[in-house]
PDB file of C-alpha atoms in Angstrom:
ATOM      1  CA  MET Y   1      -0.102  20.224  32.592  1.00 58.00           C
ATOM      2  CA  ASN Y   2      -3.771  20.036  33.525  1.00 61.00           C
ATOM      3  CA  GLU Y   3      -5.235  17.143  31.529  1.00 70.00           C
ATOM      4  CA  ASN Y   4      -8.639  18.835  31.568  1.00 81.00           C
ATOM      5  CA  SER Y   5      -7.432  22.119  30.102  1.00 91.00           C
ATOM      6  CA  GLY Y   6      -8.060  23.160  26.525  1.00 95.00           C
ATOM      7  CA  THR Y   7      -5.647  24.274  23.811  1.00 97.00           C
ATOM      8  CA  ILE Y   8      -4.736  27.619  22.263  1.00 97.00           C
ATOM      9  CA  TYR Y   9      -4.340  27.586  18.480  1.00 98.00           C
ATOM     10  CA  LEU Y  10      -2.608  30.409  16.638  1.00 98.00           C
ATOM     11  CA  VAL Y  11      -4.389  30.396  13.287  1.00 98.00           C
ATOM     12  CA  PRO Y  12      -3.267  32.472  10.271  1.00 97.00           C
ATOM     13  CA  THR Y  13      -5.984  33.896   8.051  1.00 96.00           C
ATOM     14  CA  PRO Y  14      -5.757  35.014   4.396  1.00 95.00           C
ATOM     15  CA  ILE Y  15      -4.191  38.386   3.648  1.00 94.00           C
ATOM     16  CA  GLY Y  16      -6.345  38.698   0.562  1.00 91.00           C
ATOM     17  CA  ASN Y  17      -6.905  35.417  -1.233  1.00 94.00           C
ATOM     18  CA  MET Y  18      -9.448  33.042   0.299  1.00 94.00           C
ATOM     19  CA  SER Y  19      -7.836  30.132  -1.540  1.00 95.00           C
ATOM     20  CA  ASP Y  20      -4.964  30.377   0.943  1.00 95.00           C
ATOM     21  CA  VAL Y  21      -7.123  28.851   3.680  1.00 96.00           C
ATOM     22  CA  SER Y  22      -5.755  25.372   4.285  1.00 96.00           C
ATOM     23  CA  GLU Y  23      -7.828  22.341   5.226  1.00 97.00           C
ATOM     24  CA  ARG Y  24      -6.105  22.282   8.591  1.00 98.00           C
ATOM     25  CA  ILE Y  25      -7.073  25.907   9.256  1.00 97.00           C
ATOM     26  CA  LYS Y  26     -10.713  25.109   8.478  1.00 97.00           C
ATOM     27  CA  GLU Y  27     -10.550  21.987  10.646  1.00 98.00           C
ATOM     28  CA  VAL Y  28      -9.178  23.858  13.659  1.00 98.00           C
ATOM     29  CA  LEU Y  29     -11.615  26.774  13.336  1.00 98.00           C
ATOM     30  CA  SER Y  30     -14.474  24.278  13.155  1.00 98.00           C
ATOM     31  CA  SER Y  31     -13.329  22.386  16.248  1.00 97.00           C
ATOM     32  CA  VAL Y  32     -12.577  25.116  18.812  1.00 98.00           C
ATOM     33  CA  ASP Y  33     -15.024  26.528  21.351  1.00 97.00           C
ATOM     34  CA  ILE Y  34     -14.046  30.195  21.012  1.00 97.00           C
ATOM     35  CA  ILE Y  35     -12.404  32.292  18.300  1.00 97.00           C
ATOM     36  CA  ALA Y  36     -10.545  35.351  19.576  1.00 96.00           C
ATOM     37  CA  CYS Y  37     -10.298  37.960  16.834  1.00 94.00           C
ATOM     38  CA  GLU Y  38      -9.383  41.599  16.258  1.00 93.00           C
ATOM     39  CA  ASP Y  39     -12.719  42.625  14.719  1.00 92.00           C
ATOM     40  CA  THR Y  40     -15.778  40.442  15.280  1.00 94.00           C
ATOM     41  CA  ARG Y  41     -17.564  41.876  12.212  1.00 95.00           C
ATOM     42  CA  HIS Y  42     -14.612  41.255   9.898  1.00 94.00           C
ATOM     43  CA  SER Y  43     -13.987  37.774  11.264  1.00 96.00           C
ATOM     44  CA  GLY Y  44     -17.695  36.993  11.269  1.00 95.00           C
ATOM     45  CA  SER Y  45     -17.794  37.683   7.532  1.00 96.00           C
ATOM     46  CA  PHE Y  46     -14.683  35.546   6.996  1.00 96.00           C
ATOM     47  CA  LEU Y  47     -16.119  32.614   8.945  1.00 96.00           C
ATOM     48  CA  LYS Y  48     -19.438  32.896   7.124  1.00 96.00           C
ATOM     49  CA  LYS Y  49     -17.594  32.270   3.838  1.00 96.00           C
ATOM     50  CA  LEU Y  50     -16.197  29.091   5.396  1.00 96.00           C
ATOM     51  CA  GLU Y  51     -19.650  28.161   6.727  1.00 96.00           C
ATOM     52  CA  ILE Y  52     -18.291  28.102  10.268  1.00 97.00           C
ATOM     53  CA  LYS Y  53     -20.318  29.473  13.170  1.00 96.00           C
ATOM     54  CA  LYS Y  54     -18.515  29.967  16.477  1.00 96.00           C
ATOM     55  CA  ARG Y  55     -18.528  32.213  19.513  1.00 96.00           C
ATOM     56  CA  LEU Y  56     -16.388  35.260  18.701  1.00 96.00           C
ATOM     57  CA  VAL Y  57     -14.540  37.280  21.352  1.00 95.00           C
ATOM     58  CA  SER Y  58     -12.739  40.531  20.542  1.00 94.00           C
ATOM     59  CA  TYR Y  59      -8.988  40.432  21.152  1.00 92.00           C
ATOM     60  CA  HIS Y  60      -7.045  43.478  19.945  1.00 88.00           C
ATOM     61  CA  GLU Y  61      -4.281  45.857  20.988  1.00 82.00           C
ATOM     62  CA  PHE Y  62      -6.576  47.936  23.213  1.00 85.00           C
ATOM     63  CA  ASN Y  63      -7.906  45.072  25.352  1.00 87.00           C
ATOM     64  CA  GLU Y  64      -5.114  42.528  24.889  1.00 82.00           C
ATOM     65  CA  SER Y  65      -3.833  42.410  28.468  1.00 84.00           C
ATOM     66  CA  ASP Y  66      -7.209  41.998  30.180  1.00 88.00           C
ATOM     67  CA  ARG Y  67      -8.656  39.720  27.517  1.00 90.00           C
ATOM     68  CA  ALA Y  68      -5.622  37.426  27.617  1.00 91.00           C
ATOM     69  CA  VAL Y  69      -6.324  36.695  31.290  1.00 91.00           C
ATOM     70  CA  GLN Y  70      -9.991  35.939  30.548  1.00 93.00           C
ATOM     71  CA  LEU Y  71      -9.144  33.657  27.641  1.00 94.00           C
ATOM     72  CA  ILE Y  72      -6.543  31.780  29.678  1.00 94.00           C
ATOM     73  CA  GLU Y  73      -9.179  31.102  32.343  1.00 95.00           C
ATOM     74  CA  ALA Y  74     -11.453  29.662  29.660  1.00 95.00           C
ATOM     75  CA  VAL Y  75      -8.650  27.365  28.469  1.00 96.00           C
ATOM     76  CA  LYS Y  76      -7.966  26.258  32.049  1.00 96.00           C
ATOM     77  CA  ASN Y  77     -11.644  25.293  32.260  1.00 95.00           C
ATOM     78  CA  GLY Y  78     -11.317  23.014  29.254  1.00 96.00           C
ATOM     79  CA  GLU Y  79     -12.279  25.263  26.352  1.00 97.00           C
ATOM     80  CA  SER Y  80     -10.118  25.450  23.242  1.00 97.00           C
ATOM     81  CA  ILE Y  81      -9.461  28.808  21.585  1.00 97.00           C
ATOM     82  CA  ALA Y  82      -8.307  29.876  18.137  1.00 98.00           C
ATOM     83  CA  VAL Y  83      -6.551  33.242  17.986  1.00 97.00           C
ATOM     84  CA  ILE Y  84      -6.897  34.914  14.582  1.00 96.00           C
ATOM     85  CA  THR Y  85      -6.254  38.378  13.132  1.00 94.00           C
ATOM     86  CA  ASP Y  86      -7.874  40.417  10.376  1.00 93.00           C
ATOM     87  CA  GLY Y  87      -5.265  38.890   8.067  1.00 93.00           C
ATOM     88  CA  GLY Y  88      -1.951  37.072   8.435  1.00 94.00           C
ATOM     89  CA  SER Y  89      -0.307  35.230  11.300  1.00 95.00           C
ATOM     90  CA  PRO Y  90      -1.165  36.160  14.904  1.00 95.00           C
ATOM     91  CA  GLY Y  91       1.768  37.795  16.665  1.00 93.00           C
ATOM     92  CA  ILE Y  92       3.333  39.291  13.515  1.00 93.00           C
ATOM     93  CA  SER Y  93       2.518  43.000  13.966  1.00 87.00           C
ATOM     94  CA  ASP Y  94      -0.793  41.819  15.435  1.00 88.00           C
ATOM     95  CA  PRO Y  95      -1.964  40.682  18.904  1.00 88.00           C
ATOM     96  CA  ALA Y  96      -0.956  37.248  20.260  1.00 93.00           C
ATOM     97  CA  TYR Y  97       2.231  37.797  22.278  1.00 92.00           C
ATOM     98  CA  ARG Y  98       0.492  38.357  25.620  1.00 92.00           C
ATOM     99  CA  ILE Y  99      -1.813  35.377  25.411  1.00 94.00           C
ATOM    100  CA  VAL Y 100       1.098  33.150  24.363  1.00 95.00           C
ATOM    101  CA  LYS Y 101       3.257  34.428  27.231  1.00 94.00           C
ATOM    102  CA  THR Y 102       0.425  33.962  29.740  1.00 93.00           C
ATOM    103  CA  ALA Y 103      -0.315  30.486  28.397  1.00 95.00           C
ATOM    104  CA  ILE Y 104       3.332  29.466  28.816  1.00 95.00           C
ATOM    105  CA  GLU Y 105       3.323  30.799  32.392  1.00 94.00           C
ATOM    106  CA  ASN Y 106       0.262  28.628  33.066  1.00 94.00           C
ATOM    107  CA  ASP Y 107       1.734  25.534  31.363  1.00 95.00           C
ATOM    108  CA  LEU Y 108      -0.991  25.404  28.721  1.00 96.00           C
ATOM    109  CA  ASP Y 109      -0.761  23.889  25.246  1.00 96.00           C
ATOM    110  CA  ILE Y 110      -0.116  26.283  22.342  1.00 97.00           C
ATOM    111  CA  ILE Y 111      -0.320  24.995  18.777  1.00 98.00           C
ATOM    112  CA  PRO Y 112       0.769  27.402  16.001  1.00 98.00           C
ATOM    113  CA  LEU Y 113      -0.430  26.736  12.458  1.00 98.00           C
ATOM    114  CA  PRO Y 114       1.630  27.757   9.415  1.00 95.00           C
ATOM    115  CA  GLY Y 115      -0.045  29.934   6.851  1.00 93.00           C
ATOM    116  CA  PRO Y 116      -0.445  33.360   5.259  1.00 92.00           C
ATOM    117  CA  THR Y 117       1.810  36.254   6.219  1.00 93.00           C
ATOM    118  CA  ALA Y 118       2.729  39.253   4.082  1.00 94.00           C
ATOM    119  CA  PHE Y 119       6.453  39.656   4.606  1.00 96.00           C
ATOM    120  CA  VAL Y 120       7.609  36.193   3.488  1.00 96.00           C
ATOM    121  CA  PRO Y 121       6.240  36.308  -0.092  1.00 96.00           C
ATOM    122  CA  ALA Y 122       7.263  39.979  -0.319  1.00 97.00           C
ATOM    123  CA  LEU Y 123      10.825  39.052   0.636  1.00 98.00           C
ATOM    124  CA  THR Y 124      11.121  36.048  -1.647  1.00 98.00           C
ATOM    125  CA  ALA Y 125       9.904  38.022  -4.690  1.00 98.00           C
ATOM    126  CA  SER Y 126      11.877  41.191  -3.897  1.00 98.00           C
ATOM    127  CA  GLY Y 127      15.080  40.200  -5.673  1.00 98.00           C
ATOM    128  CA  LEU Y 128      17.080  41.093  -2.558  1.00 98.00           C
ATOM    129  CA  PRO Y 129      19.098  38.591  -0.480  1.00 97.00           C
ATOM    130  CA  THR Y 130      16.917  36.239   1.563  1.00 97.00           C
ATOM    131  CA  ASP Y 131      19.566  34.230   3.440  1.00 96.00           C
ATOM    132  CA  ARG Y 132      19.563  36.649   6.375  1.00 97.00           C
ATOM    133  CA  PHE Y 133      17.115  39.433   7.144  1.00 98.00           C
ATOM    134  CA  LEU Y 134      15.617  41.605   9.866  1.00 98.00           C
ATOM    135  CA  PHE Y 135      11.867  41.990  10.227  1.00 97.00           C
ATOM    136  CA  GLU Y 136      11.392  45.467  11.706  1.00 97.00           C
ATOM    137  CA  GLY Y 137       7.626  45.780  11.265  1.00 95.00           C
ATOM    138  CA  PHE Y 138       6.068  49.238  11.441  1.00 95.00           C
ATOM    139  CA  LEU Y 139       8.278  52.272  11.938  1.00 96.00           C
ATOM    140  CA  SER Y 140       7.028  55.232  13.980  1.00 96.00           C
ATOM    141  CA  ASN Y 141       4.471  57.508  12.362  1.00 93.00           C
ATOM    142  CA  LYS Y 142       6.530  60.471  13.621  1.00 95.00           C
ATOM    143  CA  SER Y 143       9.340  61.571  11.330  1.00 94.00           C
ATOM    144  CA  ALA Y 144      11.949  62.250  14.019  1.00 97.00           C
ATOM    145  CA  ALA Y 145      11.448  58.867  15.695  1.00 97.00           C
ATOM    146  CA  ARG Y 146      11.348  57.134  12.311  1.00 98.00           C
ATOM    147  CA  LYS Y 147      14.659  58.679  11.228  1.00 98.00           C
ATOM    148  CA  LYS Y 148      16.227  57.836  14.586  1.00 98.00           C
ATOM    149  CA  ARG Y 149      15.328  54.160  14.193  1.00 98.00           C
ATOM    150  CA  LEU Y 150      16.508  54.120  10.578  1.00 98.00           C
ATOM    151  CA  SER Y 151      19.832  55.600  11.735  1.00 98.00           C
ATOM    152  CA  GLN Y 152      20.190  52.715  14.179  1.00 98.00           C
ATOM    153  CA  LEU Y 153      19.639  50.286  11.292  1.00 98.00           C
ATOM    154  CA  ALA Y 154      21.807  52.082   8.728  1.00 97.00           C
ATOM    155  CA  ASP Y 155      24.838  49.819   9.222  1.00 97.00           C
ATOM    156  CA  PHE Y 156      22.891  46.557   9.358  1.00 98.00           C
ATOM    157  CA  PRO Y 157      24.437  44.401   6.606  1.00 97.00           C
ATOM    158  CA  HIS Y 158      21.416  42.259   5.716  1.00 98.00           C
ATOM    159  CA  THR Y 159      18.002  42.791   4.152  1.00 98.00           C
ATOM    160  CA  ILE Y 160      15.518  44.777   6.279  1.00 98.00           C
ATOM    161  CA  ILE Y 161      11.731  44.412   6.125  1.00 98.00           C
ATOM    162  CA  PHE Y 162       9.210  47.086   7.093  1.00 98.00           C
ATOM    163  CA  TYR Y 163       5.428  47.278   7.071  1.00 97.00           C
ATOM    164  CA  GLU Y 164       3.889  50.602   6.089  1.00 96.00           C
ATOM    165  CA  SER Y 165       0.509  52.202   5.475  1.00 95.00           C
ATOM    166  CA  PRO Y 166      -0.413  53.836   2.129  1.00 94.00           C
ATOM    167  CA  HIS Y 167      -0.702  57.368   3.538  1.00 94.00           C
ATOM    168  CA  ARG Y 168       2.859  57.290   4.958  1.00 95.00           C
ATOM    169  CA  ILE Y 169       4.698  55.349   2.275  1.00 97.00           C
ATOM    170  CA  GLU Y 170       6.154  58.357   0.414  1.00 96.00           C
ATOM    171  CA  LYS Y 171       7.446  60.009   3.599  1.00 96.00           C
ATOM    172  CA  THR Y 172       8.956  56.762   4.847  1.00 97.00           C
ATOM    173  CA  VAL Y 173      10.734  56.017   1.569  1.00 97.00           C
ATOM    174  CA  ALA Y 174      12.044  59.614   1.511  1.00 97.00           C
ATOM    175  CA  ASP Y 175      13.429  59.076   5.022  1.00 98.00           C
ATOM    176  CA  ILE Y 176      15.030  55.812   3.886  1.00 98.00           C
ATOM    177  CA  LEU Y 177      16.790  57.693   1.075  1.00 98.00           C
ATOM    178  CA  GLU Y 178      17.999  60.380   3.481  1.00 98.00           C
ATOM    179  CA  VAL Y 179      19.296  57.933   6.096  1.00 98.00           C
ATOM    180  CA  PHE Y 180      20.281  54.816   4.118  1.00 98.00           C
ATOM    181  CA  GLY Y 181      21.289  56.429   0.840  1.00 97.00           C
ATOM    182  CA  ASP Y 182      20.252  55.265  -2.622  1.00 97.00           C
ATOM    183  CA  ARG Y 183      20.142  51.513  -2.018  1.00 97.00           C
ATOM    184  CA  GLN Y 184      17.986  48.937  -3.740  1.00 98.00           C
ATOM    185  CA  ILE Y 185      14.498  48.467  -2.344  1.00 98.00           C
ATOM    186  CA  CYS Y 186      11.266  46.737  -3.250  1.00 98.00           C
ATOM    187  CA  ILE Y 187       7.764  47.921  -2.463  1.00 98.00           C
ATOM    188  CA  ALA Y 188       5.335  44.982  -2.345  1.00 98.00           C
ATOM    189  CA  ARG Y 189       1.666  45.936  -2.377  1.00 96.00           C
ATOM    190  CA  GLU Y 190      -1.539  43.945  -1.947  1.00 95.00           C
ATOM    191  CA  ILE Y 191       0.203  40.552  -1.698  1.00 95.00           C
ATOM    192  CA  THR Y 192      -2.069  37.678  -2.907  1.00 95.00           C
ATOM    193  CA  LYS Y 193      -4.786  40.129  -4.009  1.00 93.00           C
ATOM    194  CA  LYS Y 194      -6.058  41.107  -7.464  1.00 91.00           C
ATOM    195  CA  PHE Y 195      -3.871  44.223  -7.723  1.00 92.00           C
ATOM    196  CA  GLU Y 196      -0.682  42.686  -6.326  1.00 95.00           C
ATOM    197  CA  GLN Y 197       2.280  44.825  -7.338  1.00 96.00           C
ATOM    198  CA  PHE Y 198       6.051  44.927  -6.909  1.00 97.00           C
ATOM    199  CA  ILE Y 199       8.017  48.139  -7.419  1.00 97.00           C
ATOM    200  CA  ARG Y 200      11.742  47.409  -7.546  1.00 98.00           C
ATOM    201  CA  GLY Y 201      14.763  49.659  -8.028  1.00 98.00           C
ATOM    202  CA  SER Y 202      16.942  52.172  -6.236  1.00 98.00           C
ATOM    203  CA  VAL Y 203      15.266  54.268  -3.566  1.00 98.00           C
ATOM    204  CA  SER Y 204      15.332  57.349  -5.816  1.00 98.00           C
ATOM    205  CA  GLU Y 205      13.764  55.397  -8.694  1.00 98.00           C
ATOM    206  CA  VAL Y 206      11.019  54.083  -6.440  1.00 97.00           C
ATOM    207  CA  ILE Y 207      10.315  57.617  -5.179  1.00 97.00           C
ATOM    208  CA  GLU Y 208       9.793  58.734  -8.776  1.00 96.00           C
ATOM    209  CA  THR Y 209       7.339  55.892  -9.313  1.00 96.00           C
ATOM    210  CA  LEU Y 210       5.442  56.673  -6.113  1.00 95.00           C
ATOM    211  CA  ALA Y 211       5.088  60.306  -7.179  1.00 94.00           C
ATOM    212  CA  GLN Y 212       3.163  59.223 -10.274  1.00 93.00           C
ATOM    213  CA  LYS Y 213       0.435  57.241  -8.541  1.00 86.00           C
ATOM    214  CA  LYS Y 214      -0.876  56.972  -4.997  1.00 88.00           C
ATOM    215  CA  LEU Y 215      -0.613  53.457  -3.623  1.00 91.00           C
ATOM    216  CA  LYS Y 216      -3.464  51.762  -1.807  1.00 91.00           C
ATOM    217  CA  GLY Y 217      -3.687  48.654   0.336  1.00 90.00           C
ATOM    218  CA  GLU Y 218      -1.233  46.761   2.530  1.00 91.00           C
ATOM    219  CA  ILE Y 219       2.429  47.583   1.855  1.00 97.00           C
ATOM    220  CA  VAL Y 220       5.711  45.831   2.630  1.00 98.00           C
ATOM    221  CA  ILE Y 221       9.079  47.556   2.121  1.00 98.00           C
ATOM    222  CA  ILE Y 222      12.121  45.352   1.516  1.00 98.00           C
ATOM    223  CA  ALA Y 223      15.356  47.317   1.836  1.00 98.00           C
ATOM    224  CA  GLU Y 224      18.872  46.277   0.915  1.00 98.00           C
ATOM    225  CA  GLY Y 225      21.287  46.010   3.802  1.00 98.00           C
ATOM    226  CA  ASN Y 226      24.519  47.989   4.085  1.00 96.00           C
ATOM    227  CA  ARG Y 227      26.756  45.866   1.877  1.00 87.00           C
ATOM    228  CA  ARG Y 228      29.832  47.872   2.763  1.00 81.00           C
ATOM    229  CA  LYS Y 229      29.783  46.178   6.153  1.00 62.00           C
TER     230      LYS Y 229
END
C-alpha cells in the first residue's frame, strides 16, 4: 500500500428523504478532494443543500471504464474520492463495480459507508420472507429476454427482488404471472418519499390494482419464492 495514496469512499445518498443523510456521510463528502457522480447537475443540487462545495467529476455507465482509470490515478497521487449516485448505494444497480475492482488491483483503500438503498426497506415491509432472498435488479426491457430470465428463476425457493421503471411495471408483473403463477408479491413505490406506497397481494390482485392507476416514481418488486421447492 502506498502511504501517500488517497482513499476511495463509497457514499450512499438519499433515495428521496434528505433526513436520511447521516453525519458520517456529510463528514466524508466535506473531506474528500473529488466527488464522482452520475449527474453533476443533480449531485450539485444535492451538495448545495448540504452546503458542501467540491470538485464534481461525472462517473456513469457510459464512461465508467475510462473514468475509473482516471480516478484511480488521482487516488494514487494522494487525492481522496467519494463515489456517489443519483440516489442509493453505489454499486447497487448503479456504477461503482469497475472503480472498486481497479482499486483492489492497485492495492488502494476502499471505505464503504452504510446508508440508503431502496430494496432493503422494500423487502422488510413487504410481508414476504426476509431470511433468504435474491436481489435480481432490473430485468430486460425486452419481453422475450425478460420471460427467459423469469423462467430461470421460477423454481427459486426464496424471495426475489426486482427493480422496475413505471412505464414497464404492468408488462413485467403480467410476465411474472405468466411465468411464476399467482404468487404473493409486493410493489413498493417511492420509498422514503411523500407518496410512499406498498401494494401487496397475489399477482392477479396487484395487476387489478395497477390497471386502476398508473404508478410513478422508483419501483421495487418483491416476489414470493417457489414454496413447493
